[in-house]
Each structure stands twice: as C-alpha cells, then as structure tokens.
Coordinates of N, CA, C and O in Angstrom, one line a residue:
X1 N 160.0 110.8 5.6 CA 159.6 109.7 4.7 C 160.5 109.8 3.4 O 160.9 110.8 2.8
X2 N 160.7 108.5 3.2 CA 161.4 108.7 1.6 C 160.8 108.5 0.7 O 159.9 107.7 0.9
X3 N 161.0 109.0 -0.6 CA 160.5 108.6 -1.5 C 161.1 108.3 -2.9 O 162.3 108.7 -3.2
X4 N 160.4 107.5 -3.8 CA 161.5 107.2 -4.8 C 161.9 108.3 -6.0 O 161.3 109.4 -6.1
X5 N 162.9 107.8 -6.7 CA 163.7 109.0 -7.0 C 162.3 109.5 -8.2 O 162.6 110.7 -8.5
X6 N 161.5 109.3 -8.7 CA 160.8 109.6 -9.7 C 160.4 110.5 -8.9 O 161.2 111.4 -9.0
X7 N 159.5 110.7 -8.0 CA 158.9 111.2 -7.1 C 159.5 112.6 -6.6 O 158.8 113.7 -6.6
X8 N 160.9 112.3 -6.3 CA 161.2 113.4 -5.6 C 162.1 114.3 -7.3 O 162.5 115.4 -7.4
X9 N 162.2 113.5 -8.3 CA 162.0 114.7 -9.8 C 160.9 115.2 -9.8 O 161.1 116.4 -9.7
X10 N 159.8 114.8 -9.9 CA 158.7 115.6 -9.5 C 158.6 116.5 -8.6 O 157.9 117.5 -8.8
X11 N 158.9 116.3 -7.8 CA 158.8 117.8 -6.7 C 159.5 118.7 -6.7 O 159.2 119.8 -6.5
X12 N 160.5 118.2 -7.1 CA 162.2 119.5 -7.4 C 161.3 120.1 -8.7 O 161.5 121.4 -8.7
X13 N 160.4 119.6 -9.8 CA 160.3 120.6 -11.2 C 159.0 121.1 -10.4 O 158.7 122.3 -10.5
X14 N 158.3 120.4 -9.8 CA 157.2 121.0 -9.1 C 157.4 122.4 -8.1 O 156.7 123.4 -8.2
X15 N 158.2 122.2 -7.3 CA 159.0 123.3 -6.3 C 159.7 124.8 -7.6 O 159.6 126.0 -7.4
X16 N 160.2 124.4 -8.3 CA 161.3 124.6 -8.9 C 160.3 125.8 -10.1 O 160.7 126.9 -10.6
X17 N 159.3 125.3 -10.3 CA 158.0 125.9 -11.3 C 157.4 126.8 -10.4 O 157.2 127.9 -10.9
X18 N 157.0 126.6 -9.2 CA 157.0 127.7 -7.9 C 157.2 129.1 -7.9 O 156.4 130.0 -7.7
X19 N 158.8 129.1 -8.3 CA 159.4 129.7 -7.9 C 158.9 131.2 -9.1 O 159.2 132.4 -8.8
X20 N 158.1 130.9 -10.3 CA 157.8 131.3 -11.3 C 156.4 132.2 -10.8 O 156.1 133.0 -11.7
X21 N 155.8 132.2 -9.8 CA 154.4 132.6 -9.5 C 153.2 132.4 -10.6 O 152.1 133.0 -10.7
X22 N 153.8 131.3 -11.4 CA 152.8 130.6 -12.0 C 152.2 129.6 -11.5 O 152.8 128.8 -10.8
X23 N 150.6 129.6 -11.8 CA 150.3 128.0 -10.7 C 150.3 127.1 -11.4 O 150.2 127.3 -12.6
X24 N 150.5 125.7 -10.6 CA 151.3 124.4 -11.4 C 150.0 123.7 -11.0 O 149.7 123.8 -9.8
X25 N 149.2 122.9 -12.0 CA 148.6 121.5 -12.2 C 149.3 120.8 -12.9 O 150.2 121.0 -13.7
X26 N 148.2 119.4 -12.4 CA 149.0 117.8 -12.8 C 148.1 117.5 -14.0 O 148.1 116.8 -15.0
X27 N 147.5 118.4 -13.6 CA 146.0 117.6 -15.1 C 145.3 119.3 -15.8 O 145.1 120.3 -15.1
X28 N 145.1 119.1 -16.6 CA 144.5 120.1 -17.7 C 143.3 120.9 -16.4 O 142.4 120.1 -16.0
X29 N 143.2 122.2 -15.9 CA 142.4 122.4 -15.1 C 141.0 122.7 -15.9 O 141.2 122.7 -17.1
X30 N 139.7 122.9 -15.5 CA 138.7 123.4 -16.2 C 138.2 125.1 -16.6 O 138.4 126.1 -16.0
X31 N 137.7 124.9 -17.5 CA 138.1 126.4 -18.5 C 137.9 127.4 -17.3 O 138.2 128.6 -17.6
X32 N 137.6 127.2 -16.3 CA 137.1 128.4 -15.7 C 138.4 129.3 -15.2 O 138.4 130.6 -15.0
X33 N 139.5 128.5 -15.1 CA 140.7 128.6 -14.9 C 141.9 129.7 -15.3 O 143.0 129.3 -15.5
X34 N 141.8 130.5 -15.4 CA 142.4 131.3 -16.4 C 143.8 131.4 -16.6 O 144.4 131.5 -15.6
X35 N 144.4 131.4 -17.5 CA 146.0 131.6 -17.4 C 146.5 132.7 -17.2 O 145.8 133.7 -16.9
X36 N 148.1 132.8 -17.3 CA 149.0 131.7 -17.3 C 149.1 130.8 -16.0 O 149.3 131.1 -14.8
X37 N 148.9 129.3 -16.7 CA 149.3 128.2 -15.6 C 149.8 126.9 -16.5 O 149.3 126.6 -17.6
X38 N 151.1 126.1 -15.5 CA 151.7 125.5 -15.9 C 151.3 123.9 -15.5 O 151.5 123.5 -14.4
X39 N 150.9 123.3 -16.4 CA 150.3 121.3 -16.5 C 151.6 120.7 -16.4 O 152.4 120.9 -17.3
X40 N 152.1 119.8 -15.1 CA 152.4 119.0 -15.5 C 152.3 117.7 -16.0 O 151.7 116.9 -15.3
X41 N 152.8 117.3 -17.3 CA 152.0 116.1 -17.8 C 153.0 114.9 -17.7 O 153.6 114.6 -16.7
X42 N 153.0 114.3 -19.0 CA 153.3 113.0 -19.3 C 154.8 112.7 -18.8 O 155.5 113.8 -18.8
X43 N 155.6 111.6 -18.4 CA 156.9 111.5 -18.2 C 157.5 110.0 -19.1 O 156.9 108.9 -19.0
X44 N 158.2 110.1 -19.5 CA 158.8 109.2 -20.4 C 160.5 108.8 -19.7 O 161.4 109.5 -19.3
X45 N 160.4 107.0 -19.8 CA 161.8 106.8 -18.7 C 162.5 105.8 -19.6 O 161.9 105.0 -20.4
X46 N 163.6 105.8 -19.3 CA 164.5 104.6 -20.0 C 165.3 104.4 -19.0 O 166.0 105.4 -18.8
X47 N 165.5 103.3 -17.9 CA 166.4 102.6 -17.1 C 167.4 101.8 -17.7 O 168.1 101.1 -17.0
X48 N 167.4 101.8 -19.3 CA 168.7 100.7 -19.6 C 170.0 101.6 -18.7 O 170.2 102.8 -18.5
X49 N 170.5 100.1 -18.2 CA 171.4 100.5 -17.1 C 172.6 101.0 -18.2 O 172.5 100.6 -19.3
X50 N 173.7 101.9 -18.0 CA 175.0 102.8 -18.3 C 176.3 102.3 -17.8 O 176.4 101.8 -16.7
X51 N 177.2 102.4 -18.6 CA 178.2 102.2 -18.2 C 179.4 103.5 -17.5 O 180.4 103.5 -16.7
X52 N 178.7 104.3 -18.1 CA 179.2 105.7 -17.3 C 178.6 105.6 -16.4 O 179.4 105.7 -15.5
X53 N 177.3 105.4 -15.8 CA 176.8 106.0 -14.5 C 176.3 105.1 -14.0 O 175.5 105.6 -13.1
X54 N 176.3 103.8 -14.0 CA 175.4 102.8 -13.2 C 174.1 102.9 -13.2 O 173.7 103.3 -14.2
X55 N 173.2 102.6 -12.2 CA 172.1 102.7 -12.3 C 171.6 104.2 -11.8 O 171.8 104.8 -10.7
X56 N 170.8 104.4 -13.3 CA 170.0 105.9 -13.6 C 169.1 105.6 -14.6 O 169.1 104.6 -15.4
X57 N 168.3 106.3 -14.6 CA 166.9 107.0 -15.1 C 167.3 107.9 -15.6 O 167.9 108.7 -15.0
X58 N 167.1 108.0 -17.3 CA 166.9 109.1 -18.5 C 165.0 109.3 -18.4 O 164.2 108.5 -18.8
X59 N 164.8 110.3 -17.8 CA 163.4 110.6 -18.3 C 163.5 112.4 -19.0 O 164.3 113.4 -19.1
X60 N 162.1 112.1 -19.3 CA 161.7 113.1 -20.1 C 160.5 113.4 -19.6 O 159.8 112.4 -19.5
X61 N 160.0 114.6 -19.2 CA 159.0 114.9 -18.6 C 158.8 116.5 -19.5 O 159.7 117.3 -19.7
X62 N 156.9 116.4 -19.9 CA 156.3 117.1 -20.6 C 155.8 118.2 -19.6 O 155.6 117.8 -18.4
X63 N 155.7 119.5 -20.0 CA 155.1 120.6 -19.1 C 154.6 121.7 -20.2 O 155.2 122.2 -21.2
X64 N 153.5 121.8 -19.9 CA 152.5 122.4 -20.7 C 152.6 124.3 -20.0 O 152.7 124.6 -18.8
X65 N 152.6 125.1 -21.0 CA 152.2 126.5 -20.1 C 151.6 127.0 -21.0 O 151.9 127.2 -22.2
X66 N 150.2 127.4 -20.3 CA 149.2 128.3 -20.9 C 149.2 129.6 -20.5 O 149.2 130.0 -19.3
X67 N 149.3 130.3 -21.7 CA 149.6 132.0 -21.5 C 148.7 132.6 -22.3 O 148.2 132.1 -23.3
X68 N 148.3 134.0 -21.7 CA 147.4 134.7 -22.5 C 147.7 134.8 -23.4 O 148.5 133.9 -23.7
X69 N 147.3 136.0 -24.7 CA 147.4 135.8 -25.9 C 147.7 137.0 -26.3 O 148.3 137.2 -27.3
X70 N 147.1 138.2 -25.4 CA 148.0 139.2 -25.0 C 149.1 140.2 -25.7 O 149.1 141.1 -26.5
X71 N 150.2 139.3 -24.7 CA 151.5 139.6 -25.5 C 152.6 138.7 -25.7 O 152.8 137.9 -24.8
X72 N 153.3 138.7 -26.6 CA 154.6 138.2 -27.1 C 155.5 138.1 -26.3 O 156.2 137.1 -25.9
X73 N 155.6 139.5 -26.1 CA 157.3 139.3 -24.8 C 156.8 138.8 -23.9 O 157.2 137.7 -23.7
X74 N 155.7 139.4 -23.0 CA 155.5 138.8 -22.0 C 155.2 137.3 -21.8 O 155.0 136.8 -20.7
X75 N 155.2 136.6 -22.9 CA 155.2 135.0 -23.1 C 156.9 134.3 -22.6 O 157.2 133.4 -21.8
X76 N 157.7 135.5 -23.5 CA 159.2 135.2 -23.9 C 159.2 135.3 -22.2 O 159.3 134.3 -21.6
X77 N 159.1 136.3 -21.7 CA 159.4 136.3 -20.5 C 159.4 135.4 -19.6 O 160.3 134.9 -18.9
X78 N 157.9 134.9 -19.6 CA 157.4 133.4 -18.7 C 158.2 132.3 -19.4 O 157.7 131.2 -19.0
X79 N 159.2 132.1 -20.3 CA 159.3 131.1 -21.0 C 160.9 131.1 -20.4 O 161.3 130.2 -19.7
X80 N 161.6 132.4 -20.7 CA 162.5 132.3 -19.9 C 163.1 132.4 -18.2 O 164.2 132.2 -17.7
X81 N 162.1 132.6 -17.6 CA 161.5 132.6 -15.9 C 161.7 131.1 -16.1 O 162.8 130.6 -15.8
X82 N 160.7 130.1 -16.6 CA 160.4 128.8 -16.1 C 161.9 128.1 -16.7 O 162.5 127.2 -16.0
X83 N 162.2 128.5 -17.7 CA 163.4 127.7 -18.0 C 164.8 127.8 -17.2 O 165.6 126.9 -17.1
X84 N 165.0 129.2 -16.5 CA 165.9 129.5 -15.4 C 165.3 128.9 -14.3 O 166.2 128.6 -13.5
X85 N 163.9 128.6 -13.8 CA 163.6 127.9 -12.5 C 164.1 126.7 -12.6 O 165.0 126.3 -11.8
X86 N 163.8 125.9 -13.6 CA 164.1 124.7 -13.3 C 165.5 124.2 -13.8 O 165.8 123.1 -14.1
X87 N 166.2 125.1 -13.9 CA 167.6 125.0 -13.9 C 168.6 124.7 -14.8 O 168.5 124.9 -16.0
X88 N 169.5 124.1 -14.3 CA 170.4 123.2 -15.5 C 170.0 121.5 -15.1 O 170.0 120.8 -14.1
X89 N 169.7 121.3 -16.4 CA 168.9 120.0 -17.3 C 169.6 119.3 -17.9 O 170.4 120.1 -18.4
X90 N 169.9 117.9 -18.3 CA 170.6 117.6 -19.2 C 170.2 118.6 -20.7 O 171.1 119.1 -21.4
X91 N 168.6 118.5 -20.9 CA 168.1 119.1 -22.6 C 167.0 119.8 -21.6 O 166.8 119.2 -20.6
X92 N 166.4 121.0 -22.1 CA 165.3 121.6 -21.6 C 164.7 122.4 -23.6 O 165.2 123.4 -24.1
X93 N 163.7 121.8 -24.3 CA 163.0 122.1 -25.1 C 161.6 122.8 -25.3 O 160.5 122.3 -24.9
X94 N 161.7 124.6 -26.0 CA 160.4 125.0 -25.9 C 159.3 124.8 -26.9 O 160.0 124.4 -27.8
X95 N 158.3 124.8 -27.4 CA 157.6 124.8 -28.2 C 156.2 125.9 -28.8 O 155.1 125.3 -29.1
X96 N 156.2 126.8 -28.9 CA 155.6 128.0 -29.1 C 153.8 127.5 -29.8 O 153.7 126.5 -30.5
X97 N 153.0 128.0 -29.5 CA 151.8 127.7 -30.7 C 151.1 128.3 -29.7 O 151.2 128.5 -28.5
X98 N 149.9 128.4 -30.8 CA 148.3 129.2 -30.3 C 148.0 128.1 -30.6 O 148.4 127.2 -31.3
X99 N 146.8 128.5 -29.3 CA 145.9 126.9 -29.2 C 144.5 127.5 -29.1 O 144.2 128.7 -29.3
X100 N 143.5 126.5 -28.7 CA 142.2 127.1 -28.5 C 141.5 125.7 -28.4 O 140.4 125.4 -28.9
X101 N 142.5 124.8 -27.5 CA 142.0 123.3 -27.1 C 141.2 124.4 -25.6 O 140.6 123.7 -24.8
X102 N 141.2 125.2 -25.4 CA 141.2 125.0 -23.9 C 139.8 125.9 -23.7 O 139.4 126.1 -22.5
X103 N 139.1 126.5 -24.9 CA 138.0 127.1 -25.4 C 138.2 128.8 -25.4 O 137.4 129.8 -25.4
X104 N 139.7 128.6 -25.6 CA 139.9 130.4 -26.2 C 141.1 130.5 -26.7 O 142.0 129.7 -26.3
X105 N 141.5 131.1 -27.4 CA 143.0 131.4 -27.9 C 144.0 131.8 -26.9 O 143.9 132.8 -26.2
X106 N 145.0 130.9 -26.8 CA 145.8 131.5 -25.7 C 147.6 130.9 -26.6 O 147.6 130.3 -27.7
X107 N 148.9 131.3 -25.8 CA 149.6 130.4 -26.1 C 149.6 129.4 -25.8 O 148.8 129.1 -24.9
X108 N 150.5 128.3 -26.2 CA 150.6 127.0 -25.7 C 152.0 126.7 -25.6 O 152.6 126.3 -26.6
X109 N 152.6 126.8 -24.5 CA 154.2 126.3 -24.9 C 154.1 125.2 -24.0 O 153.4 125.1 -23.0
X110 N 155.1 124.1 -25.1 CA 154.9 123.0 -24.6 C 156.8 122.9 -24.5 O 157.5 123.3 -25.5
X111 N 157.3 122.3 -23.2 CA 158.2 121.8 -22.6 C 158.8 120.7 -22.4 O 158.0 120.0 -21.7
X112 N 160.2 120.0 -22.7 CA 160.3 118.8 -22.4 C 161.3 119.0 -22.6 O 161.9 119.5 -23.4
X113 N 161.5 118.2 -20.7 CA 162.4 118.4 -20.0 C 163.3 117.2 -19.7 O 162.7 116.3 -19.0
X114 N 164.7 116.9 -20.0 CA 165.1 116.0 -19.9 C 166.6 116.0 -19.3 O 167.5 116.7 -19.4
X115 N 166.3 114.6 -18.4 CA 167.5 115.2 -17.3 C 167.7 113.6 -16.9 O 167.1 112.7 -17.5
X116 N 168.4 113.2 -16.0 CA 168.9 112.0 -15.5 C 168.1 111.8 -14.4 O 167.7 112.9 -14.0
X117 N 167.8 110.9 -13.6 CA 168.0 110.7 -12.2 C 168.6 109.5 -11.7 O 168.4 108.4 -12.2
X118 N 169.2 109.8 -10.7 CA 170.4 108.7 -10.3 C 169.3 108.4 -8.7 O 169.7 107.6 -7.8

C-alpha cells in the first residue's frame, strides 16, 4: 500500500525514535505512564512550491520527551540518542525545562524537527 509522503515522515521519525528504546505516543499518555517517553505532536507544513526543488513540503514536526528528573546526564544522553536516531534533518531543535504539566516533576525536552519532504 502506498501512502502519502506526510505519512510515511511520520513513520521514518516514528521507526527512527524506536530505535531509542524509548516508547513513542501520538498523544500525551495518562499519568499512570511513567517516563521517559517520547509524544509525537503537532506538525506544521508550507507547500509554497520552490524553485530549487519543485514540488516539496517544508514541515516542522514537534516531539515532546518526558524524562525523569533524576539525572542530568542521563537526560543529555536521551537527548543525544534521539537526535542521532532521527538523523540528518534539515534543522533538528532541543528545548530543556522542568515541567510538572504531567502531575510530577520530570524534564520536558521539546523537539522540532524540520526537514523537507519531496
């Protein structure tokens, strides 16, 4: 079966996040949940067509990773694990913070990932 090219971006960061032995949701799981696990969220697309590349897709896709609170390196570690899974990107951005949206203190690194698809 084929599928459209959004689709199969999503599976490649979905596959690709895998490889991390972190588990990957699409939606915020419930507290019972424990971390570390990686959300993928929101995606953001611009199809104005290019004159370098014809018809492509600039998106930007958000990826949330909730990490204990623990330790530090071991965050840096998961931070650099997921950013080598998912490869070379056009831009790959981390974002560091304690949170306690999720009903405990944990990290919160937030990701956005931005890449082409043709």
């Amino acid at each position: 079966m084929m599928y459209s090219p959004n689709t199969e971006f999503l599976k490649g960061v979905l596959d690709s996040l895998a490889a991390t032995k972190i588990p990957v949701h699409f939606k915020l799981p419930d507290a019972t949940v424990k971390e570390p696990f990686f959300v993928i969220g929101n995606r953001i697309d611009d199809d104005t067509p290019s004159s370098k590349f014809g018809a492509v897709i600039d998106t930007t896709l958000t990826i949330d990773l909730f990490y204990p609170i623990a330790s530090r390196t071991q965050l840096e570690e998961a931070i650099f694990q997921a950013k080598k899974a998912l490869g070379q990107r056009r831009n790959i951005t981390s974002d560091i913070r304690i949170d306690d949206s999720i009903g405990r203190e944990v990290y919160h690194v937030i990701f956005r990932v931005t890449d082409y698809i043709f």
